[in-house]
Coordinates of C-alpha atoms in Angstrom, one line a residue:
G244 CA 206.3 141.2 -237.3
L245 CA 205.0 137.7 -237.9
E246 CA 201.5 137.1 -239.0
V247 CA 200.0 133.8 -238.0
R248 CA 196.8 132.6 -239.5
S249 CA 194.7 129.8 -238.0
G250 CA 191.2 129.3 -240.0
K251 CA 189.6 132.7 -240.6
K252 CA 191.7 134.3 -237.9
T253 CA 195.1 136.3 -238.3
K254 CA 197.2 137.2 -235.4
R255 CA 200.1 139.7 -235.7
I256 CA 203.1 138.9 -233.4
A257 CA 205.6 141.7 -232.7
L258 CA 209.1 140.4 -232.7
S259 CA 209.8 142.4 -229.7
S260 CA 207.3 140.5 -227.6
L261 CA 208.8 137.0 -228.2
K262 CA 211.0 135.7 -225.4
K263 CA 211.9 132.5 -226.6
A264 CA 211.8 130.4 -229.7
V265 CA 212.0 126.3 -229.6
E266 CA 211.9 123.9 -232.7
T267 CA 211.0 120.4 -232.5
R268 CA 210.9 117.9 -235.4
T269 CA 206.9 118.8 -235.9
H270 CA 206.4 122.2 -234.4
L271 CA 208.0 125.8 -233.8
Y272 CA 206.9 127.5 -230.3
L273 CA 207.1 130.9 -230.0
Y274 CA 207.0 132.2 -226.2
V275 CA 205.6 135.6 -225.3
S276 CA 206.1 134.6 -221.8
K277 CA 207.2 131.8 -219.6
D278 CA 204.0 129.9 -220.0
D279 CA 202.5 131.0 -223.0
A280 CA 203.5 130.5 -226.7
Y281 CA 202.0 130.3 -230.0
I282 CA 202.5 126.7 -231.4
L283 CA 203.1 126.7 -235.2
P284 CA 202.6 123.0 -236.5
K285 CA 204.9 122.4 -239.5
A286 CA 202.4 120.0 -241.0
Q287 CA 200.0 122.9 -241.6
M288 CA 202.6 124.8 -243.4
E289 CA 202.4 125.3 -247.4
D290 CA 206.2 124.5 -247.6
P291 CA 207.5 123.6 -244.4
E292 CA 211.2 123.5 -245.2
A293 CA 210.9 126.9 -247.0
E294 CA 208.9 128.4 -244.3
M295 CA 211.0 127.2 -241.4
E296 CA 214.1 128.4 -243.1
T297 CA 212.6 131.7 -243.5
L298 CA 211.3 131.9 -240.1
R299 CA 214.8 130.7 -238.7
A300 CA 216.7 133.5 -240.4
I301 CA 214.0 136.3 -239.0
L302 CA 214.1 134.8 -235.4
R303 CA 218.3 134.9 -235.4
E304 CA 218.2 138.5 -236.6
F305 CA 215.7 139.8 -234.2
M306 CA 216.2 137.6 -231.0
V307 CA 219.2 137.0 -228.8
E308 CA 220.8 133.7 -229.3
Q309 CA 220.3 132.4 -225.8
S310 CA 216.6 132.5 -226.5
L311 CA 216.8 130.4 -229.7
H312 CA 216.5 126.5 -229.7
L313 CA 216.5 126.0 -233.4
K314 CA 217.4 123.3 -235.8
K315 CA 220.2 123.9 -238.4

C-alpha cells in the first residue's frame, strides 16, 4: 500500500482500494470512489520528481491502464 502523511497523521492506502489516479502539473489525485480522493500536492513532497516517478511506477503496476491519467 501507500503511506500518506499530513502533519502528525499517517494514513495507509491499500492499492486495491484505488479506483482512479489523476496527475496534474501540481497534484496527484488518488480516487477511492467517484467523489472521494486523496490529494497529494507535489510542492509538499521532499523530492517531487523522484517521488512522482516512483508513484507512477507503482500505480502502473497495480492499476488498470484505463484508470490512470498520469504524466510521462
